[in-house]
Coordinates of C-alpha atoms in Angstrom, one line a residue:
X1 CA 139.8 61.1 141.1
X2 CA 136.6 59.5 141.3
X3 CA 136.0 59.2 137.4
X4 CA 139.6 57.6 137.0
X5 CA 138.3 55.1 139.8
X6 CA 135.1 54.4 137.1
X7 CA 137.7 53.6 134.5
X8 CA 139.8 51.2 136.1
X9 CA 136.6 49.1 137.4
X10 CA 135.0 49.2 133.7
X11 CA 138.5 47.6 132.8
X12 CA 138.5 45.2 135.2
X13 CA 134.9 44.4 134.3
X14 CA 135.4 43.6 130.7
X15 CA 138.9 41.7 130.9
X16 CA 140.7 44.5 129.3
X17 CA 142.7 45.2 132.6
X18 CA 146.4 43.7 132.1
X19 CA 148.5 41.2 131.4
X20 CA 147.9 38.3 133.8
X21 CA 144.0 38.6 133.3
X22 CA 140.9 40.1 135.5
X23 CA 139.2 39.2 138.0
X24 CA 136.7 37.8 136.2
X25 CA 138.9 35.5 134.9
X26 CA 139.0 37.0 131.2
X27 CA 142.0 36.8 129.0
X28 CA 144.2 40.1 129.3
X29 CA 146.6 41.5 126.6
X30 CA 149.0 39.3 126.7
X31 CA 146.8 36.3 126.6
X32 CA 145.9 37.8 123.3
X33 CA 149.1 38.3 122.2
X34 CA 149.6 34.2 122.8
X35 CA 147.0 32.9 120.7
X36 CA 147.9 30.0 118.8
X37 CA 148.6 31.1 115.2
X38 CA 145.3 31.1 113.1
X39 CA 143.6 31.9 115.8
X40 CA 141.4 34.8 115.7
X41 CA 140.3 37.0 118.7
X42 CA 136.7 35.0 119.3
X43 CA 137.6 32.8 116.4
X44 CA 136.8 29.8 118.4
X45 CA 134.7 30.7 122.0
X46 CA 133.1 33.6 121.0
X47 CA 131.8 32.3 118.0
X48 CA 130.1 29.5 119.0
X49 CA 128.9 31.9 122.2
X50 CA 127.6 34.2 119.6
X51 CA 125.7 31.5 117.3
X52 CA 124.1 29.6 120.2
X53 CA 122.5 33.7 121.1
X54 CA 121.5 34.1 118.0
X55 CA 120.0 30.6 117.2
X56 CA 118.7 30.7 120.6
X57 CA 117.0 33.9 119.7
X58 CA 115.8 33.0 116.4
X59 CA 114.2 29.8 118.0
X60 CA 112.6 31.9 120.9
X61 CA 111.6 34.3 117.9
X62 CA 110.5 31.5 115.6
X63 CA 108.4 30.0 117.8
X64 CA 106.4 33.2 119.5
X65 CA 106.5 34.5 115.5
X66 CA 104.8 31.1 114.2
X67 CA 101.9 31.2 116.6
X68 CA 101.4 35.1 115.6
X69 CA 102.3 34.8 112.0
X70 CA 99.5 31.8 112.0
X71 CA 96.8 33.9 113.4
X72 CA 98.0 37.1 110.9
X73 CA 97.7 34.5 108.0
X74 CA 94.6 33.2 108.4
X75 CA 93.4 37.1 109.4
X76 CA 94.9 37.4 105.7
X77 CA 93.9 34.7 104.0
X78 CA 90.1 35.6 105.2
X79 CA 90.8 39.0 104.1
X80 CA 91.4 38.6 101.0
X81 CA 88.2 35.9 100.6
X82 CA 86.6 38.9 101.6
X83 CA 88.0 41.1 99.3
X84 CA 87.8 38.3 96.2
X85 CA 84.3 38.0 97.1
X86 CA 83.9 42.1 96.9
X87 CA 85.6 42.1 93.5
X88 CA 83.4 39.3 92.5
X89 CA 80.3 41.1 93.4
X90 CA 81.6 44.0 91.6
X91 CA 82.6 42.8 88.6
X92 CA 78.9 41.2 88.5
X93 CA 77.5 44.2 88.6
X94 CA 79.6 46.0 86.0
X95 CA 78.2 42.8 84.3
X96 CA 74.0 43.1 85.2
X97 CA 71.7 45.5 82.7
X98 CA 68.4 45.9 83.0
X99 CA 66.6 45.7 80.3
X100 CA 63.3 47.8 79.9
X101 CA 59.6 46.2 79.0
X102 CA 58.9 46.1 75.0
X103 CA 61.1 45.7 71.7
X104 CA 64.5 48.7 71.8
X105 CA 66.5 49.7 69.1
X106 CA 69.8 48.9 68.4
X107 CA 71.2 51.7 69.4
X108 CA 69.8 52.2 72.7
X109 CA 70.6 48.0 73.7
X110 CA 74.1 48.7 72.6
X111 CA 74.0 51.7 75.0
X112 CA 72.4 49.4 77.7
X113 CA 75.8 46.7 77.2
X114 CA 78.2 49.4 77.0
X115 CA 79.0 48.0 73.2
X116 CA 79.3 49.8 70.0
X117 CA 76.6 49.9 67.9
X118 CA 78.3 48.1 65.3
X119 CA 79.4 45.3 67.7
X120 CA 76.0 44.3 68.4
X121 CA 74.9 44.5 64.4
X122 CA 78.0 42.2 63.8
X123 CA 77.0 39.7 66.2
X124 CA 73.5 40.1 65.4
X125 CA 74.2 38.8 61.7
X126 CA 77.2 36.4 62.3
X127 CA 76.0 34.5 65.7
X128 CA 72.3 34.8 65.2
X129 CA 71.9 35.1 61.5
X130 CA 69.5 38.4 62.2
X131 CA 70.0 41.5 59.9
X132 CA 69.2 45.1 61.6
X133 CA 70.2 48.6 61.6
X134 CA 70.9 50.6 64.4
X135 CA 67.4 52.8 64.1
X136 CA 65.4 49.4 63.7
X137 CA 63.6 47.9 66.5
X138 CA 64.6 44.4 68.6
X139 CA 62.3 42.5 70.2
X140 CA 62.8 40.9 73.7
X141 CA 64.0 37.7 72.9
X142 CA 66.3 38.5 70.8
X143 CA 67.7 41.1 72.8
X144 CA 68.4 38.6 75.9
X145 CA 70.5 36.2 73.3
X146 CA 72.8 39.6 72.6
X147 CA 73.3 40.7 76.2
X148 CA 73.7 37.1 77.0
X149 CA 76.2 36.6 73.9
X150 CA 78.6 39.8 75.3
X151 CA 78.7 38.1 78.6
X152 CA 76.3 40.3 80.4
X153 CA 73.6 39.5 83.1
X154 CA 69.8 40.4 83.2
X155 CA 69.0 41.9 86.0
X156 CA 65.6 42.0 86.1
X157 CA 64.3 39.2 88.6
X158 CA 61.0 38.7 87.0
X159 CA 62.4 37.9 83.6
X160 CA 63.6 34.1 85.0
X161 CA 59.7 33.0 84.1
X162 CA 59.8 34.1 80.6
X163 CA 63.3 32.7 79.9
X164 CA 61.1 29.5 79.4
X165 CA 59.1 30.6 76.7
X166 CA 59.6 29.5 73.3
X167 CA 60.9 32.2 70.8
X168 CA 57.7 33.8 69.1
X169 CA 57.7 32.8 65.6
X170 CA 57.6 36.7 65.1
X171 CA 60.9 36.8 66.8
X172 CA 63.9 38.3 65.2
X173 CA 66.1 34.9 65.7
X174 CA 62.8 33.1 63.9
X175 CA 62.6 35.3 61.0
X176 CA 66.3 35.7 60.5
X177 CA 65.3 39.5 60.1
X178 CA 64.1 42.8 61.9
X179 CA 61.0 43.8 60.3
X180 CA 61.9 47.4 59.6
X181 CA 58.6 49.9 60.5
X182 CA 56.8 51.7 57.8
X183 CA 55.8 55.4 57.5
X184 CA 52.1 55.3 57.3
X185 CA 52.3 58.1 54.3
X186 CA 53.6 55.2 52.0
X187 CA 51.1 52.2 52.7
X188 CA 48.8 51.5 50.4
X189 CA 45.8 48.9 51.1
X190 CA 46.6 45.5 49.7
X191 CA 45.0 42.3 49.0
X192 CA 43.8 39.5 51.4
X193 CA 45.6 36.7 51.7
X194 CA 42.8 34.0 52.2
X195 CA 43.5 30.0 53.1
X196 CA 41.1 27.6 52.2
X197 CA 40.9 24.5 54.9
X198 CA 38.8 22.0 55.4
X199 CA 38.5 18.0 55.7
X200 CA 39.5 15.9 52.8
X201 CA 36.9 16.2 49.9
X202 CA 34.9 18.4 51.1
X203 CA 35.2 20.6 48.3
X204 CA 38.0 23.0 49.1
X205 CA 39.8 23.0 45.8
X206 CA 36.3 22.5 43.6
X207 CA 35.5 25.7 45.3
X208 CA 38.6 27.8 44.5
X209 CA 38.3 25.8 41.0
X210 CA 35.1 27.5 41.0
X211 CA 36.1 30.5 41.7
X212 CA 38.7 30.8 39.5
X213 CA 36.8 29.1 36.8
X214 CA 39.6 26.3 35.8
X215 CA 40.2 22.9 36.1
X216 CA 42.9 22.6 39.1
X217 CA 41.4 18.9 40.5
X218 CA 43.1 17.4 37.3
X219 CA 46.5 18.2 38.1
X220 CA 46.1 16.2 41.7
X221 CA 46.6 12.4 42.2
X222 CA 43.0 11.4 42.4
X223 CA 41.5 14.6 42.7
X224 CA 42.6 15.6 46.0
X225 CA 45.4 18.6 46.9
X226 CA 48.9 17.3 48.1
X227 CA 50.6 20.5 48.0
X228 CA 49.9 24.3 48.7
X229 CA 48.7 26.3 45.7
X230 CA 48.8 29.8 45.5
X231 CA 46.6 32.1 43.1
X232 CA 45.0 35.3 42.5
X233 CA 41.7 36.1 41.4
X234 CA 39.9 39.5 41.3
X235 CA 36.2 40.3 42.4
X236 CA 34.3 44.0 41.7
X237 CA 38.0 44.9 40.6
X238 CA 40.0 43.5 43.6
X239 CA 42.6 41.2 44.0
X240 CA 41.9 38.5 46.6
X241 CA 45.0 36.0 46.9
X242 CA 44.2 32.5 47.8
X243 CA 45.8 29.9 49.3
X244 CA 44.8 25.9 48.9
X245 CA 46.1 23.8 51.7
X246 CA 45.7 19.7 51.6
X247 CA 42.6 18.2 53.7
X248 CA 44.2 14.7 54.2
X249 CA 45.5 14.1 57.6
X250 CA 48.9 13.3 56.4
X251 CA 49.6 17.0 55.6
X252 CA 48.4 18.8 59.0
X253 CA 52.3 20.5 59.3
X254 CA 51.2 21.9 55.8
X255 CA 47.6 23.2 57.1
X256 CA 49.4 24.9 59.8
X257 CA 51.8 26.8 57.4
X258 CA 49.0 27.9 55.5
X259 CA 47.3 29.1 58.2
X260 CA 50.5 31.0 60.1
X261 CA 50.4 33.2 56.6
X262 CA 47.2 34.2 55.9
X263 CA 45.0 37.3 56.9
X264 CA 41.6 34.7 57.1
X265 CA 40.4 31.5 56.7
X266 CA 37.5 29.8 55.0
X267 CA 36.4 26.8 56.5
X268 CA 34.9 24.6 54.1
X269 CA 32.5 22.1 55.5
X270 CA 30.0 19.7 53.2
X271 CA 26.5 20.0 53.9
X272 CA 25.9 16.4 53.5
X273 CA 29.0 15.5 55.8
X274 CA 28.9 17.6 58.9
X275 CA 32.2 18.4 61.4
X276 CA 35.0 15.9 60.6
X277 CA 38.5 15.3 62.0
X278 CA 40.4 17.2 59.8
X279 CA 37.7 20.1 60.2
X280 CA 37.9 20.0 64.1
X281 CA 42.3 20.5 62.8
X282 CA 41.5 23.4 60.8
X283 CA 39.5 25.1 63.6
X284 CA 42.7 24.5 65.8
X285 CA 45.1 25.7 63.4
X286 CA 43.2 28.7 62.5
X287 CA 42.9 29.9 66.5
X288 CA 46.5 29.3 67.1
X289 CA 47.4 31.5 64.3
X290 CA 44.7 33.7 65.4
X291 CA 43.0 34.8 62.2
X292 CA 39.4 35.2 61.4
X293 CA 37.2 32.0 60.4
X294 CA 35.0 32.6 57.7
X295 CA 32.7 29.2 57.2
X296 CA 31.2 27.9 53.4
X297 CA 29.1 25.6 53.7
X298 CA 29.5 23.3 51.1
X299 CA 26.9 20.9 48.5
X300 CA 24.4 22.8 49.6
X301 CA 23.0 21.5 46.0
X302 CA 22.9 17.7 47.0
X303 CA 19.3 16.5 48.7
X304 CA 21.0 15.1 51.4
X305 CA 22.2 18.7 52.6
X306 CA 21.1 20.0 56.0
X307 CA 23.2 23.2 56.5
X308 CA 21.6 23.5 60.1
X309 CA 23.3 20.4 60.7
X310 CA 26.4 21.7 60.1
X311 CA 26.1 24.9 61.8
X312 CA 24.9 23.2 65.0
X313 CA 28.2 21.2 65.2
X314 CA 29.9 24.2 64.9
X315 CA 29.0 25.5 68.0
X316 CA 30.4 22.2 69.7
X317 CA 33.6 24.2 68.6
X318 CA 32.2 27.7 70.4
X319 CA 31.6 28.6 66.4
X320 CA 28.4 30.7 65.9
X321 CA 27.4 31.8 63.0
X322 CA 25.3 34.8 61.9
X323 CA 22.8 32.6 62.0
X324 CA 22.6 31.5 64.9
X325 CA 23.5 35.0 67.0
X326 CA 27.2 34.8 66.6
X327 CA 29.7 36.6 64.3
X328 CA 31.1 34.3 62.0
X329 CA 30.4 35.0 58.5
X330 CA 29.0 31.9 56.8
X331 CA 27.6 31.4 53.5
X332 CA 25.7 28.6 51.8
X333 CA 27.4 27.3 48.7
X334 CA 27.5 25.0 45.5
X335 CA 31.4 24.9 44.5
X336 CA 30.0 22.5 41.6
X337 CA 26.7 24.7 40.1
X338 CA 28.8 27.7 41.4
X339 CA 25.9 28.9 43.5
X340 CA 26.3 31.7 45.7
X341 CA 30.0 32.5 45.2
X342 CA 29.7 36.3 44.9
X343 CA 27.8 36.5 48.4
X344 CA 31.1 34.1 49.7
X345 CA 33.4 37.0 48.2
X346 CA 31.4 39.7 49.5
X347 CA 32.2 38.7 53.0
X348 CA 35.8 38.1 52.2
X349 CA 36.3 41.5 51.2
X350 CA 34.1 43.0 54.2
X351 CA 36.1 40.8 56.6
X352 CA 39.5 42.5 54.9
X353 CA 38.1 45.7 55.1
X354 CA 37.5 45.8 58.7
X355 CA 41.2 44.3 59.0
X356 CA 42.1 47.2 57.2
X357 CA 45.3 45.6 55.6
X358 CA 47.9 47.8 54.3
X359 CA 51.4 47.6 53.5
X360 CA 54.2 49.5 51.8
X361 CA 54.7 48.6 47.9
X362 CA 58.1 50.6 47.3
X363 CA 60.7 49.3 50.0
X364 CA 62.3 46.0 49.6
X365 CA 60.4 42.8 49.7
X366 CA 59.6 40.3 52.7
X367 CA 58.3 37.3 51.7
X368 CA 57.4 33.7 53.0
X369 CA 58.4 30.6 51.1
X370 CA 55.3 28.3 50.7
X371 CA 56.6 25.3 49.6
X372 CA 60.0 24.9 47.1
X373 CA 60.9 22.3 45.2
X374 CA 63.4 21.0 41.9
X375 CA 62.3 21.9 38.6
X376 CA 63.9 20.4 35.3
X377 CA 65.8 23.0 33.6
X378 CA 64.8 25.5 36.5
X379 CA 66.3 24.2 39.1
X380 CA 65.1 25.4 42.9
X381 CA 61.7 26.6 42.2
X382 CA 60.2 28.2 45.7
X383 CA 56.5 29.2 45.8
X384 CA 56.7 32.6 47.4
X385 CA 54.2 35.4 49.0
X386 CA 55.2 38.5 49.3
X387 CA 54.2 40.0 52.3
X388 CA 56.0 43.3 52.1
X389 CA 57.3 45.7 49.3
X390 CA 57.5 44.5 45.8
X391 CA 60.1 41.5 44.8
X392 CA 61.9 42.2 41.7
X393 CA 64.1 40.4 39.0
X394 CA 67.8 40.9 39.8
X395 CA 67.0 41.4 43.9
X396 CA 69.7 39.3 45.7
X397 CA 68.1 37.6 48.9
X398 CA 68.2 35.1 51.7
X399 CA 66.0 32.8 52.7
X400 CA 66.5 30.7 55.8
X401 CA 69.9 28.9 55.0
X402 CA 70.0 29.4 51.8
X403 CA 70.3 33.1 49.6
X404 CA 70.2 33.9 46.0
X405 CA 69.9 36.0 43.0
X406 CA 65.9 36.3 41.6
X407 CA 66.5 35.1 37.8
X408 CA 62.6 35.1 37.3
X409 CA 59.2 35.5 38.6
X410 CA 56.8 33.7 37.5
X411 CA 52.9 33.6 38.1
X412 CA 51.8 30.9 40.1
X413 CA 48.6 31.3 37.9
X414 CA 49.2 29.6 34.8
X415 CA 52.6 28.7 35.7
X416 CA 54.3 30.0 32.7
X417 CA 53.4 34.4 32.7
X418 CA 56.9 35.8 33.3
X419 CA 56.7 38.6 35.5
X420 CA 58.9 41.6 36.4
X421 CA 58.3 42.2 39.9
X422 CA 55.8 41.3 42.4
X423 CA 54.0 43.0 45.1
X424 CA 52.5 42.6 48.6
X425 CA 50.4 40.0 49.2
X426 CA 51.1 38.9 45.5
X427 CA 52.0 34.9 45.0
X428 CA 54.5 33.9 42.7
X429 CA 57.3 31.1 41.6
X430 CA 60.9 32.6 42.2
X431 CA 64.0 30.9 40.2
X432 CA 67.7 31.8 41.8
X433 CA 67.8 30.0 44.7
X434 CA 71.8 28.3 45.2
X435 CA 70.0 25.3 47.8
X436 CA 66.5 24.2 48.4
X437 CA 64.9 26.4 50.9
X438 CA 62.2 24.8 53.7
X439 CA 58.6 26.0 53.6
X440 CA 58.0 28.6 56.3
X441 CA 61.7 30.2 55.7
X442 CA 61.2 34.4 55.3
X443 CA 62.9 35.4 52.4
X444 CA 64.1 39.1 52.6
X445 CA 65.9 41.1 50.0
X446 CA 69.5 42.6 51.0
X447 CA 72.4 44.5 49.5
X448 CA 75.0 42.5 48.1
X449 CA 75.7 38.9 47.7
X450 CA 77.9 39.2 50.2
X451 CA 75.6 39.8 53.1
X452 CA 72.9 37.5 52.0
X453 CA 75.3 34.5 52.1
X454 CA 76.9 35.5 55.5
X455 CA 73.2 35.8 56.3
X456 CA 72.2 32.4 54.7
X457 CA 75.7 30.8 56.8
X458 CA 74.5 32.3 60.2
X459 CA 70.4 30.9 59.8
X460 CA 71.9 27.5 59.0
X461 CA 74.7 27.6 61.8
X462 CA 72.0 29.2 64.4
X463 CA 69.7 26.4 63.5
X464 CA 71.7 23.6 64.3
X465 CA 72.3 25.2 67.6
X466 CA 68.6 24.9 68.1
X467 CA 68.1 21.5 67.0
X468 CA 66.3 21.6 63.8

């Protein structure tokens, strides 16, 4: 039959035929049967057959795989540049804010970062020595330093131009503080803080000597102011605090601090003298802070006076006086036959009541320290003005790097009235302080003792950062 036929040729084919061996020439059974012993069937030939297939394959394989697999590789490799570079992008935008034009709360910037509220107000104190609550208000700067301190990016592209510019001394990181807002209900109007300036003896502190109708020239080494002196005098009933600043060109960084804390400034000028150096510095100082010049013409009393002298160098400095068809109030004085004085304080108050200053008497105090110093069985003694709310005895504070407890206030006047509290606009010597403070430092009053030397820690450590 024609499928036994098929069998006996696939027999033959594959040397499985009988006992003497096919035709092609492969071993039969027998030939199996006579294997030396320890032979196994394809122990030897077919083994070696087999691997030289295989390696022959895995070469052929190897090779045709090594070109492919180096194409698929680098196809890989620049995949997943790509996709690094996606993530990358990603990730930096999860990272950008955008921050909106003016001062935020501190709420709504944590919001913007994605951060808890008390996140930001804990690294608001302990990385940039700044005290807020979440309802207060943060101004720009300060609010790039904490997205940039959480490791976020601006994304605004116009804010590169004013990442230049130096922190405004109103700045939360300058103050150490955020200047909380006041209900307009609760201010009340204060007194004008008012800085005499001038060029050295000139008459500057014979005129508030004058006013004040004491003898403060005899304190001085030869008669001439090397300190800042604060006082208070009152005129028709009103408190007018005043502020004498040294003429001599060796204290211009102490013109310059009176200047950034006052409401005005009266220029005092010598009728006999004319525009000096330290005038021309006063004039600067006073625009920089940008406060209103009031001028007093001084030793008006003397024959060599010419007041129109003075007036017309004045406008060398694009100062005109009522006088001459400008707005600057000017009056002609005698500091030494106290001529004329009540016309000077007039003005003074009409300049502060077009300012219309106000402030709140019954929150807690803000202050500026004037100049501090070491007192003999005092210790730190800080000359302070409070700007804000009314300073007490027992109020713990900070003050730049330093913090304290007040032990006592005492009136910058006489220097020896012991006071119980203090208000706005209201100078006066505080005694507490654990270090020596720098003149400019803010004071503010906190909590606990607790706060104001983390406070006090964080100034000093974000100061160094900055150089100081």
């Amino acid at each position: 039959m024609w499928y036994l036929t098929l069998y006996i040729l696939y027999l033959i084919e594959t040397g499985m035929g009988g006992g003497g061996g096919g035709p092609a020439g492969g071993p039969g059974r027998g030939d199996r049967r006579k294997k030396p012993a320890g032979k196994k069937w394809g122990a030897a030939g077919s083994d070696d057959q087999r691997n030289a297939r295989r390696n022959s394959l895995r070469i052929g394989t190897g090779r045709k795989g090594n070109r492919g697999g180096r194409s698929r590789g680098s196809l890989r490799k620049r995949d997943r540049s790509a996709e690094k570079e996606a993530r990358l992008d990603r990730a930096e935008e999860r990272r950008t804010v955008t921050l909106p034009d003016g001062p935020i709360t501190v709420m709504q910037l944590a919001e913007i970062i994605d951060e808890k509220p008390v996140a930001v107000i804990k690294y608001l104190m302990t990385d940039l020595g700044v005290m807020a609550a979440m309802t207060q208000t943060v101004d720009q700067a300060t609010c790039v330093a904490v997205v940039e301190g959480f490791g976020k990016i601006i994304g605004s592209d116009d804010w590169e131009e004013d990442e230049e510019d130096e922190i405004d001394d109103d700045s939360a990181m300058s103050v150490g503080f955020v200047s909380q807002e006041d209900d307009p209900d609760l201010l009340v109007t204060r007194p004008p803080v008012v800085t005499i300036m001038g060029h050295v003896d000139h008459g500057k502190t014979s005129l508030l000597d004058a006013i004040r109708n004491t003898k403060v020239t005899a304190g001085e080494a030869g008669g001439i102011t090397q300190h800042i002196a604060a006082y208070q005098v009152e005129h028709n009933e009103q408190k007018i605090t005043f502020i004498d600043t040294p003429g001599h060109a060796a204290f211009t960084d102490m013109r310059e601090r009176g200047a950034n804390i006052t409401d005005m400034i009266i220029l005092v000028v010598a009728a006999d003298d004319g525009v000096k150096e330290q005038t021309a510095d006063s004039i600067v100082c006073a625009r920089q802070a940008g406060v209103p010049l009031l001028v007093a013409i001084n030793k008006c009393d003397l024959e060599t006076a010419d007041p129109n002298r003075v007036m017309t160098e004045l406008t060398q400095y694009d100062l005109l006086t009522e006088e001459f068809g400008g707005e600057i109030l000017s009056s002609q004085i005698s500091a030494k036959e106290g001529t004329n004085l009540d016309d000077l304080l007039d003005k003074v108050m009409l300049q502060a009541e077009v300012a219309g200053l106000q402030a709140n008497p019954e929150r807690n105090a803000e202050a500026i320290v004037v100049e501090a110093y070491v007192e003999r069985g005092l210790g730190t003694v800080a000359t302070t003005l409070v700007k804000k709310g009314s300073l007490r005895v027992g109020d713990i504070f900070a003050a730049g790097g330093t913090y304290g407890r007040v032990r006592a206030l005492i009136d910058t006047n006489d220097g020896k009235t012991r006071l119980d509290e203090a208000g706005p606009s209201t100078p006066v010597r505080i005694v507490g302080f654990e270090g020596i403070p720098s003149a400019g430092d803010p004071l503010v009053v906190v909590d606990d003792e607790q706060t104001a030397r983390t406070l006090a820690e964080s100034r000093k450590r974000y100061r160094s950062t900055l150089h100081y």
